[in-house]
XYZ file of C-alpha atoms in Angstrom:
520
model
C 15.372 -120.917 0.459
C 12.626 -118.556 -0.900
C 13.190 -114.865 -1.905
C 11.761 -113.555 1.528
C 13.899 -115.581 3.563
C 17.048 -114.831 1.396
C 16.650 -111.144 1.834
C 15.610 -111.630 5.692
C 18.630 -113.328 6.046
C 20.628 -110.959 4.051
C 20.078 -107.892 5.937
C 19.532 -109.858 9.196
C 23.120 -110.773 8.878
C 24.326 -106.849 8.105
C 22.448 -105.883 11.712
C 23.401 -109.047 13.802
C 25.925 -109.261 16.226
C 26.630 -112.090 18.991
C 27.610 -111.629 22.659
C 31.018 -113.130 21.922
C 34.295 -111.676 23.432
C 35.615 -110.786 19.690
C 32.393 -109.440 18.412
C 30.599 -107.116 21.068
C 27.052 -106.089 20.150
C 26.200 -102.737 19.114
C 24.225 -101.979 22.389
C 27.473 -102.598 24.624
C 27.220 -99.976 27.486
C 23.600 -100.101 27.561
C 22.983 -103.195 28.993
C 25.259 -105.659 31.127
C 27.190 -108.368 29.696
C 25.505 -110.890 31.225
C 21.894 -109.874 30.486
C 19.940 -112.198 28.007
C 18.292 -109.962 25.404
C 15.892 -111.721 23.474
C 13.321 -111.816 20.674
C 9.696 -110.746 20.685
C 7.886 -113.848 22.903
C 7.204 -116.508 20.426
C 9.929 -115.705 17.933
C 12.893 -117.701 16.928
C 16.468 -116.416 15.496
C 18.192 -118.629 12.909
C 21.224 -117.007 14.372
C 20.936 -118.323 17.970
C 19.748 -116.915 21.224
C 22.277 -114.361 21.605
C 21.363 -112.390 18.672
C 20.229 -109.026 19.452
C 18.732 -107.745 15.830
C 15.218 -107.844 15.142
C 13.185 -108.677 11.969
C 11.041 -105.507 12.792
C 11.286 -102.202 14.672
C 8.525 -101.805 17.303
C 6.426 -98.801 16.279
C 6.619 -96.195 19.186
C 5.602 -92.421 19.151
C 8.555 -90.756 20.220
C 6.853 -87.574 21.288
C 5.405 -89.015 24.346
C 8.636 -89.027 26.133
C 8.822 -85.858 27.484
C 11.505 -84.101 29.612
C 10.156 -85.272 33.423
C 7.786 -88.388 32.460
C 5.824 -90.030 29.734
C 2.367 -88.124 28.156
C 0.368 -88.729 25.408
C -3.339 -88.656 23.843
C -5.082 -92.226 25.356
C -5.936 -94.366 22.131
C -3.919 -92.695 19.731
C -0.375 -91.645 21.066
C -0.677 -94.172 23.973
C -2.242 -97.580 23.550
C -2.297 -100.812 25.896
C 0.701 -102.044 23.581
C 2.646 -99.036 24.258
C 2.103 -99.456 28.176
C 3.069 -103.200 27.341
C 6.497 -102.355 26.045
C 7.258 -99.489 28.506
C 6.812 -101.960 31.255
C 9.069 -104.292 29.606
C 11.724 -101.571 28.922
C 11.476 -100.238 32.447
C 11.508 -103.558 33.848
C 14.783 -104.464 32.052
C 16.036 -101.309 33.497
C 15.201 -102.333 37.145
C 16.776 -105.743 36.211
C 19.980 -104.026 35.618
C 20.128 -101.425 38.243
C 19.150 -103.804 40.881
C 21.060 -106.492 39.469
C 18.177 -108.668 41.167
C 16.238 -111.502 39.013
C 12.878 -110.275 40.623
C 13.205 -106.485 41.398
C 10.306 -105.302 43.282
C 8.161 -102.342 41.770
C 5.106 -100.580 43.245
C 2.300 -99.829 40.560
C -0.482 -97.512 40.842
C -2.851 -95.476 38.882
C -5.051 -92.113 38.632
C -8.986 -91.823 38.125
C -8.716 -91.532 34.206
C -11.132 -93.457 32.497
C -8.377 -95.391 30.763
C -6.003 -95.827 33.461
C -7.203 -99.431 34.420
C -6.738 -101.089 31.093
C -3.385 -99.420 30.675
C -2.354 -100.455 34.289
C -3.082 -104.048 33.264
C -0.908 -103.756 30.193
C 2.130 -102.008 32.116
C 1.654 -105.030 34.814
C 2.172 -107.697 31.946
C 5.109 -105.946 30.919
C 6.963 -105.771 34.109
C 6.087 -109.086 34.916
C 7.413 -110.375 31.850
C 10.770 -109.173 32.724
C 10.645 -111.081 36.317
C 9.546 -107.926 38.310
C 7.757 -108.597 41.544
C 4.764 -106.031 41.295
C 3.101 -104.682 44.412
C -0.139 -103.368 42.990
C -1.837 -100.279 44.902
C -4.880 -99.446 42.401
C -6.065 -96.133 42.513
C -4.339 -94.009 44.428
C -2.344 -90.625 44.358
C 1.280 -90.482 43.057
C 2.559 -89.489 46.287
C 1.718 -92.901 47.920
C 3.541 -94.591 45.209
C 6.603 -92.703 46.163
C 5.847 -93.291 50.133
C 5.811 -97.100 49.489
C 8.922 -97.078 47.387
C 10.581 -95.531 50.340
C 9.072 -97.203 53.304
C 9.583 -100.700 51.770
C 12.838 -100.128 49.917
C 11.747 -100.865 46.714
C 13.716 -100.978 43.549
C 11.101 -98.912 41.371
C 7.470 -97.495 41.140
C 5.345 -96.812 38.264
C 2.208 -94.461 38.189
C -0.228 -94.346 35.351
C -1.076 -90.656 35.143
C -0.967 -87.707 33.153
C -1.293 -85.347 36.383
C -3.229 -82.126 35.427
C -3.689 -82.917 31.815
C -6.964 -82.889 30.399
C -9.313 -86.079 30.175
C -8.062 -87.231 27.093
C -4.562 -87.754 27.682
C -2.641 -90.184 29.836
C 0.805 -91.101 31.067
C 3.453 -92.781 33.377
C 5.915 -91.449 36.046
C 8.686 -93.706 36.412
C 10.888 -93.966 39.919
C 13.942 -95.701 40.793
C 15.102 -96.344 44.440
C 14.241 -93.694 46.904
C 11.692 -92.551 44.672
C 14.190 -90.643 42.611
C 12.438 -89.365 39.433
C 13.614 -91.551 36.403
C 13.187 -88.396 33.871
C 15.834 -86.154 31.536
C 18.123 -88.516 29.455
C 16.887 -91.513 31.238
C 13.692 -91.440 29.725
C 15.116 -90.971 26.273
C 17.449 -93.956 27.028
C 14.556 -95.847 27.760
C 13.066 -95.082 24.428
C 16.107 -95.878 22.665
C 15.875 -99.446 24.419
C 12.406 -99.939 23.539
C 12.935 -99.053 19.948
C 15.964 -101.709 19.802
C 13.737 -104.346 21.804
C 16.672 -104.746 24.115
C 14.512 -106.672 26.886
C 15.416 -108.811 29.497
C 12.980 -111.857 30.016
C 11.840 -113.386 33.379
C 9.053 -114.694 35.199
C 7.543 -112.173 37.476
C 4.663 -111.972 39.743
C 2.119 -109.366 41.152
C 0.062 -108.677 44.682
C -2.561 -106.647 45.724
C -0.821 -103.990 48.373
C -2.357 -101.548 50.827
C -0.487 -98.252 50.659
C -2.993 -95.885 52.207
C -3.135 -97.567 55.844
C 0.745 -97.385 56.165
C 0.605 -93.830 54.508
C -2.207 -92.548 57.272
C -0.284 -94.017 59.877
C 3.136 -92.617 59.226
C 1.073 -88.761 58.620
C -0.569 -89.392 62.184
C 2.694 -90.190 63.704
C 4.555 -86.809 61.980
C 1.536 -84.683 62.481
C -0.750 -86.128 65.052
C -4.157 -84.391 65.393
C -3.250 -80.452 65.896
C -5.989 -78.558 63.964
C -8.854 -78.583 66.870
C -11.448 -78.601 64.268
C -10.085 -76.072 62.011
C -12.246 -75.354 59.045
C -10.576 -76.376 55.774
C -12.252 -76.534 52.382
C -10.472 -78.997 49.792
C -10.908 -79.336 46.120
C -9.413 -81.963 44.300
C -11.164 -81.373 40.719
C -12.314 -84.982 40.863
C -8.875 -86.083 40.773
C -7.318 -89.555 42.403
C -6.467 -87.604 45.422
C -9.940 -86.627 47.017
C -11.174 -89.638 49.532
C -7.566 -90.066 50.882
C -6.386 -86.373 51.275
C -9.846 -85.200 52.783
C -9.652 -88.207 55.114
C -6.103 -87.203 56.071
C -7.265 -83.672 56.911
C -9.869 -85.130 59.107
C -7.564 -87.371 60.858
C -5.113 -83.910 61.731
C -8.435 -82.745 63.542
C -9.713 -80.330 60.703
C -13.149 -79.643 60.115
C -13.484 -80.538 56.290
C -15.685 -79.012 53.585
C -15.264 -80.840 50.451
C -15.241 -79.859 46.628
C -15.357 -82.317 43.971
C -13.523 -84.672 46.153
C -15.413 -87.847 44.068
C -12.824 -89.392 41.621
C -14.046 -88.895 38.132
C -11.711 -89.318 35.026
C -13.880 -87.110 32.946
C -13.438 -83.962 35.071
C -16.752 -82.953 34.915
C -16.192 -79.274 36.983
C -12.942 -78.266 36.077
C -9.412 -79.314 35.381
C -7.479 -80.711 37.826
C -4.697 -77.982 37.679
C -4.323 -75.571 40.784
C -1.759 -73.443 39.249
C -4.579 -72.187 36.607
C -6.621 -69.443 38.917
C -9.693 -70.194 36.983
C -10.138 -73.590 38.537
C -9.965 -72.235 42.080
C -13.177 -69.983 41.929
C -15.102 -72.437 43.730
C -12.689 -73.130 46.364
C -12.525 -69.022 47.104
C -16.219 -69.100 47.565
C -16.208 -71.873 49.625
C -13.585 -70.615 51.915
C -15.542 -67.292 52.467
C -18.757 -69.024 52.511
C -17.896 -71.504 55.202
C -15.434 -69.006 56.838
C -12.566 -71.632 56.771
C -9.168 -70.778 57.674
C -7.883 -71.742 54.257
C -8.614 -73.810 51.304
C -6.219 -76.405 49.529
C -6.629 -77.697 45.985
C -4.551 -80.471 44.430
C -3.960 -81.474 40.834
C -5.279 -84.685 39.151
C -2.442 -87.544 41.016
C -1.978 -85.079 44.129
C 1.442 -84.305 43.917
C 0.721 -80.293 43.286
C -0.578 -78.167 45.846
C -2.796 -74.428 45.479
C -3.434 -72.403 48.418
C -6.435 -69.859 49.064
C -6.539 -67.530 52.226
C -8.987 -67.199 54.713
C -10.156 -64.017 52.840
C -10.460 -65.982 49.670
C -7.405 -64.360 47.972
C -5.132 -66.990 45.781
C -1.647 -67.242 47.218
C 1.125 -68.076 44.624
C 3.323 -70.987 45.219
C 6.294 -68.514 46.038
C 4.372 -67.673 49.087
C 3.577 -71.243 50.126
C 7.381 -71.765 49.631
C 8.116 -68.620 51.545
C 5.803 -69.928 54.440
C 7.585 -73.212 54.298
C 10.892 -71.870 54.351
C 10.339 -69.451 57.111
C 9.377 -72.250 59.292
C 12.287 -74.398 58.088
C 14.883 -71.894 58.656
C 13.856 -71.287 62.091
C 15.255 -74.625 63.029
C 17.778 -74.884 60.178
C 19.785 -71.988 59.971
C 22.433 -72.140 57.219
C 20.557 -74.602 55.393
C 19.907 -74.303 51.659
C 16.272 -73.797 49.931
C 15.583 -74.844 46.487
C 13.922 -72.908 43.816
C 13.809 -72.190 40.526
C 14.719 -69.604 37.667
C 11.082 -68.677 37.376
C 10.424 -67.925 41.477
C 10.060 -64.452 42.943
C 13.402 -62.637 43.682
C 11.540 -62.517 47.374
C 12.792 -65.819 47.895
C 16.291 -64.929 47.259
C 16.086 -62.055 49.575
C 13.889 -63.683 52.509
C 15.771 -66.979 52.672
C 19.049 -65.150 52.993
C 17.086 -62.514 55.502
C 16.261 -65.941 57.664
C 19.696 -67.225 57.333
C 19.430 -69.540 54.915
C 21.108 -70.392 51.603
C 18.849 -70.026 48.073
C 19.692 -72.357 45.556
C 18.420 -71.675 41.876
C 17.766 -74.383 39.366
C 15.867 -75.315 36.379
C 12.325 -75.058 35.930
C 10.913 -78.878 36.537
C 10.297 -81.160 39.461
C 13.007 -83.527 38.668
C 15.343 -80.506 38.614
C 14.304 -79.396 41.879
C 14.733 -82.788 43.531
C 17.995 -83.317 41.589
C 19.257 -79.885 43.026
C 18.016 -80.928 46.524
C 20.302 -84.077 46.465
C 23.127 -82.166 45.096
C 23.211 -79.700 47.942
C 22.001 -81.339 50.856
C 18.713 -79.442 50.769
C 15.567 -80.515 53.064
C 13.242 -78.069 51.367
C 12.320 -77.030 47.792
C 9.701 -75.757 45.642
C 8.424 -74.532 42.150
C 5.921 -72.347 40.477
C 3.592 -75.103 39.421
C 3.127 -76.457 43.026
C 5.523 -79.193 43.574
C 7.097 -78.868 46.901
C 9.553 -81.152 48.442
C 9.715 -81.842 52.456
C 12.473 -83.753 53.494
C 12.406 -82.666 57.159
C 11.265 -85.798 58.963
C 10.292 -87.058 55.536
C 11.454 -88.413 52.190
C 11.772 -85.324 49.986
C 9.635 -86.375 47.332
C 6.970 -83.928 45.999
C 3.810 -84.741 48.449
C 1.053 -82.140 48.133
C -0.543 -83.382 51.014
C 2.230 -83.171 53.283
C 3.193 -79.520 52.280
C -0.499 -78.761 52.716
C -0.176 -80.189 56.255
C 3.030 -78.291 57.339
C 1.544 -74.843 56.095
C -1.754 -75.743 58.407
C 0.440 -76.674 61.272
C 2.349 -73.464 60.506
C -0.767 -71.110 60.735
C -1.919 -72.878 63.567
C 1.234 -72.657 65.815
C 1.291 -68.869 64.717
C -2.250 -68.062 65.632
C -2.481 -65.721 62.624
C -4.548 -66.140 59.322
C -2.773 -67.052 56.143
C -3.117 -63.275 54.997
C -1.593 -61.572 57.791
C 1.404 -64.033 57.840
C 1.926 -63.518 53.739
C 1.548 -59.811 54.595
C 5.176 -59.763 56.444
C 6.754 -60.948 53.142
C 8.105 -58.107 50.629
C 5.243 -56.885 48.105
C 6.006 -57.892 44.424
C 3.865 -57.550 41.279
C 3.772 -60.513 38.788
C 1.934 -61.344 35.692
C 0.277 -64.795 35.233
C 2.896 -67.046 33.428
C 2.219 -66.838 29.639
C 2.730 -69.630 27.358
C 2.404 -68.616 23.717
C 2.750 -71.178 21.350
C 6.056 -71.662 19.348
C 7.070 -74.733 17.209
C 9.329 -77.145 19.274
C 11.741 -77.011 16.235
C 11.972 -73.195 16.587
C 12.008 -72.984 20.320
C 15.824 -73.356 20.881
C 16.838 -70.668 18.166
C 14.003 -67.904 19.145
C 15.117 -68.174 22.974
C 18.966 -67.693 21.795
C 18.173 -64.891 19.984
C 15.827 -63.007 22.546
C 18.751 -64.223 24.953
C 21.366 -62.535 22.666
C 19.354 -59.402 22.372
C 18.770 -58.770 26.174
C 22.314 -59.542 27.122
C 23.422 -56.450 25.350
C 21.695 -54.241 27.267
C 21.123 -56.121 31.038
C 22.500 -58.656 33.166
C 21.074 -62.040 31.996
C 21.255 -65.365 33.771
C 21.215 -68.362 31.370
C 20.772 -71.463 33.561
C 17.356 -72.136 32.007
C 16.362 -69.847 28.928
C 17.033 -66.349 29.888
C 16.301 -64.526 33.420
C 16.783 -60.852 32.839
C 17.796 -58.311 35.823
C 16.191 -55.040 34.959
C 17.171 -53.661 38.021
C 15.562 -52.560 41.358
C 14.208 -55.955 41.665
C 12.142 -56.291 38.360
C 12.918 -59.480 36.199
C 11.839 -61.424 33.373
C 11.936 -65.082 32.928
C 11.744 -66.210 28.881
C 12.546 -70.064 28.330
C 11.508 -73.025 26.177
C 8.669 -75.242 27.514
C 10.003 -78.836 28.367
C 6.365 -80.491 27.972
C 4.611 -78.293 25.019
C 5.308 -76.327 21.945
C 5.308 -73.100 23.594
C 7.737 -70.696 25.379
C 7.172 -69.386 29.057
C 7.337 -65.846 30.293
C 7.049 -64.780 33.703
C 7.615 -60.765 34.736
C 7.948 -59.573 38.139
C 8.436 -56.079 39.454
C 8.207 -53.889 42.895
C 5.632 -51.624 41.621
C 2.885 -51.712 39.071
C 4.366 -49.333 36.606
C 7.591 -51.181 36.398
C 5.795 -54.074 35.961
C 4.181 -52.589 32.815
C 7.428 -51.039 31.672
C 9.469 -54.771 31.630
C 6.084 -56.160 29.797
C 6.241 -53.787 27.164
C 10.095 -54.002 26.546
C 9.804 -58.000 26.518
C 6.697 -58.086 24.213
C 8.144 -55.632 21.899
C 11.018 -57.848 21.549
C 9.016 -61.113 21.527
C 6.856 -59.848 18.631
C 9.664 -59.661 16.391
C 9.621 -63.203 16.315
C 6.620 -64.392 14.322
C 6.962 -68.121 15.317
C 5.742 -66.845 18.338
C 1.803 -66.733 18.689
C 1.575 -63.924 21.540
C -1.593 -62.582 22.879
C -3.433 -64.590 19.975
C -1.698 -63.296 17.545
C -1.905 -65.475 13.906
C-alpha cells in the first residue's frame, strides 16, 4: 500500500459509516433509510456502495444561499458546475419528498446572457437524479409556478436573478403547489450538497409549452373586458415583455410597449419597478399617450409597479389597498396579509372594509407562508409581490395582479388617481438601505431596538417597528439578501415625518458600522 492510499484509507475510515442497523450513517434524519446515496459519478469506494464519506468536499460558495432563493455573480460565485450540483441536490430532495423514482419538475429561465448555459447544467443535474424535466425555456417565473399547479408537478426550478444587475444570476426553487423552497430549506440544501448526499437515477427531459395554457386560463378568468383601454407596459428588457404585452391585448387593452424586447444586458434601465428612477419613461409614456395607467414588471415578471393616468407613481401599499378593497367586497371577514414594513393605512382600511389584517415578516416567502397559515386569499409587500388566491393559485403573479387592477378601474369607471384619493393620506420616505456588514447587522438592530423600546411601543417580529403615535412609525430591520439594513418611515403629516426621521437618523448615526447617507 502506497503512502497516499494509506492516509486516504486512514482518514476515510474515520469518516466512513455504513447504512447498517447497528451503525447509522451521520446524515440520518436528512435522508430516507432506503435512499441510496452514491459517490461522484465514475468513482468507487473500497468500503462498498453504502459508504457516505467522500474523498473530497465539493467547493461551494455558501453566500449564494440566501433567505428566499439562490443568487450570486455569474462566472464567479455561480458556475455551470454550481448549477449542476444544485440540480443534483434539489432533484434528490424531490425524490425524497415525492417518494417517486421519477418526480416531474418544470425548468425555465430568464433572459440573462448566461441563463441558457446555466439552464443546461441544471437540466443535467436534475436528470442525474431520475427527474423528468419539463423544459419551458425562456419564460417569466409565474408561468413556471402556473405549470406546477395546473399539471400537479412535484417541483419547479427557475434560472433567474429577478431584478438584480445583469452580471448576477440565481435560482428560484419550488415544491408542490408552487410553494417556495426557501429559508432553512435552502440551508439544508446547501448542507446536502456539501456532503454530496445525492440520489442517483436516470431522468429525462422534454420540451413543454407553458404559454398557451397560461393564456387560455387568463382568458377564461378575465375575458376581454378592457374595451380598448390604453395601457403602457415597461418590462425593462426582462423576460416578461412578449408574454405580458400579448396577455394585455387578449384582455382588450390598447397596449403601448416600452422595452419589452428581452435583453439580458438591460440596456435601458434596471428591471426593478420598486425603484422610482426606473419608471420615468413609463410616466412620460402614460401622459403622452393618455393611458389609463402604466404597469412595470421586474426581470422575471413576478413584481409589479403602477403609474396612474396622471403619471404619478403609486406605491405597492396603494396597489394592495386597491386589491384588498375589491377582494373584501366579496369576502367579508377574510384575512389579508401585509408585512411589518407596510403602511399603517392598510391596517385601518382592511378593518374598515370588514377584513382582518395579518402582519408578517418582510419577504415574499413569509407572505406566502402567512397566507397558508391564516387561510388568506390575498397578500402583498412593498417590493411589488402580490399574491392572488381568489380564483387563482395564490403565488406571486404580477400579471394577474395587474389584470385585477385593470378590471377594478374598468368596473369603477374612475381613474386610478380618483380611486386612490379615497385612501388615507400618509407621508413616507423612500426605503433607505445603508450598508452594514452582515456580521454586525443583528447586533446593531438589537441595540437600536433596545434604545427605542425604552421610550416607545416596539414590535419585534422583524427588526423593530417603532410606534411614535398619531399614525407615525419607523421600521428598522436587517436585510435578508444584502449587507445592509432597511429603514422605512411613515407619518400623517410632513412635519411629523421630518421629526421621526431626525430622531431615527440621530440614533442610527451612533453606530459607525452603518454607512447612512454616504457617511464613510
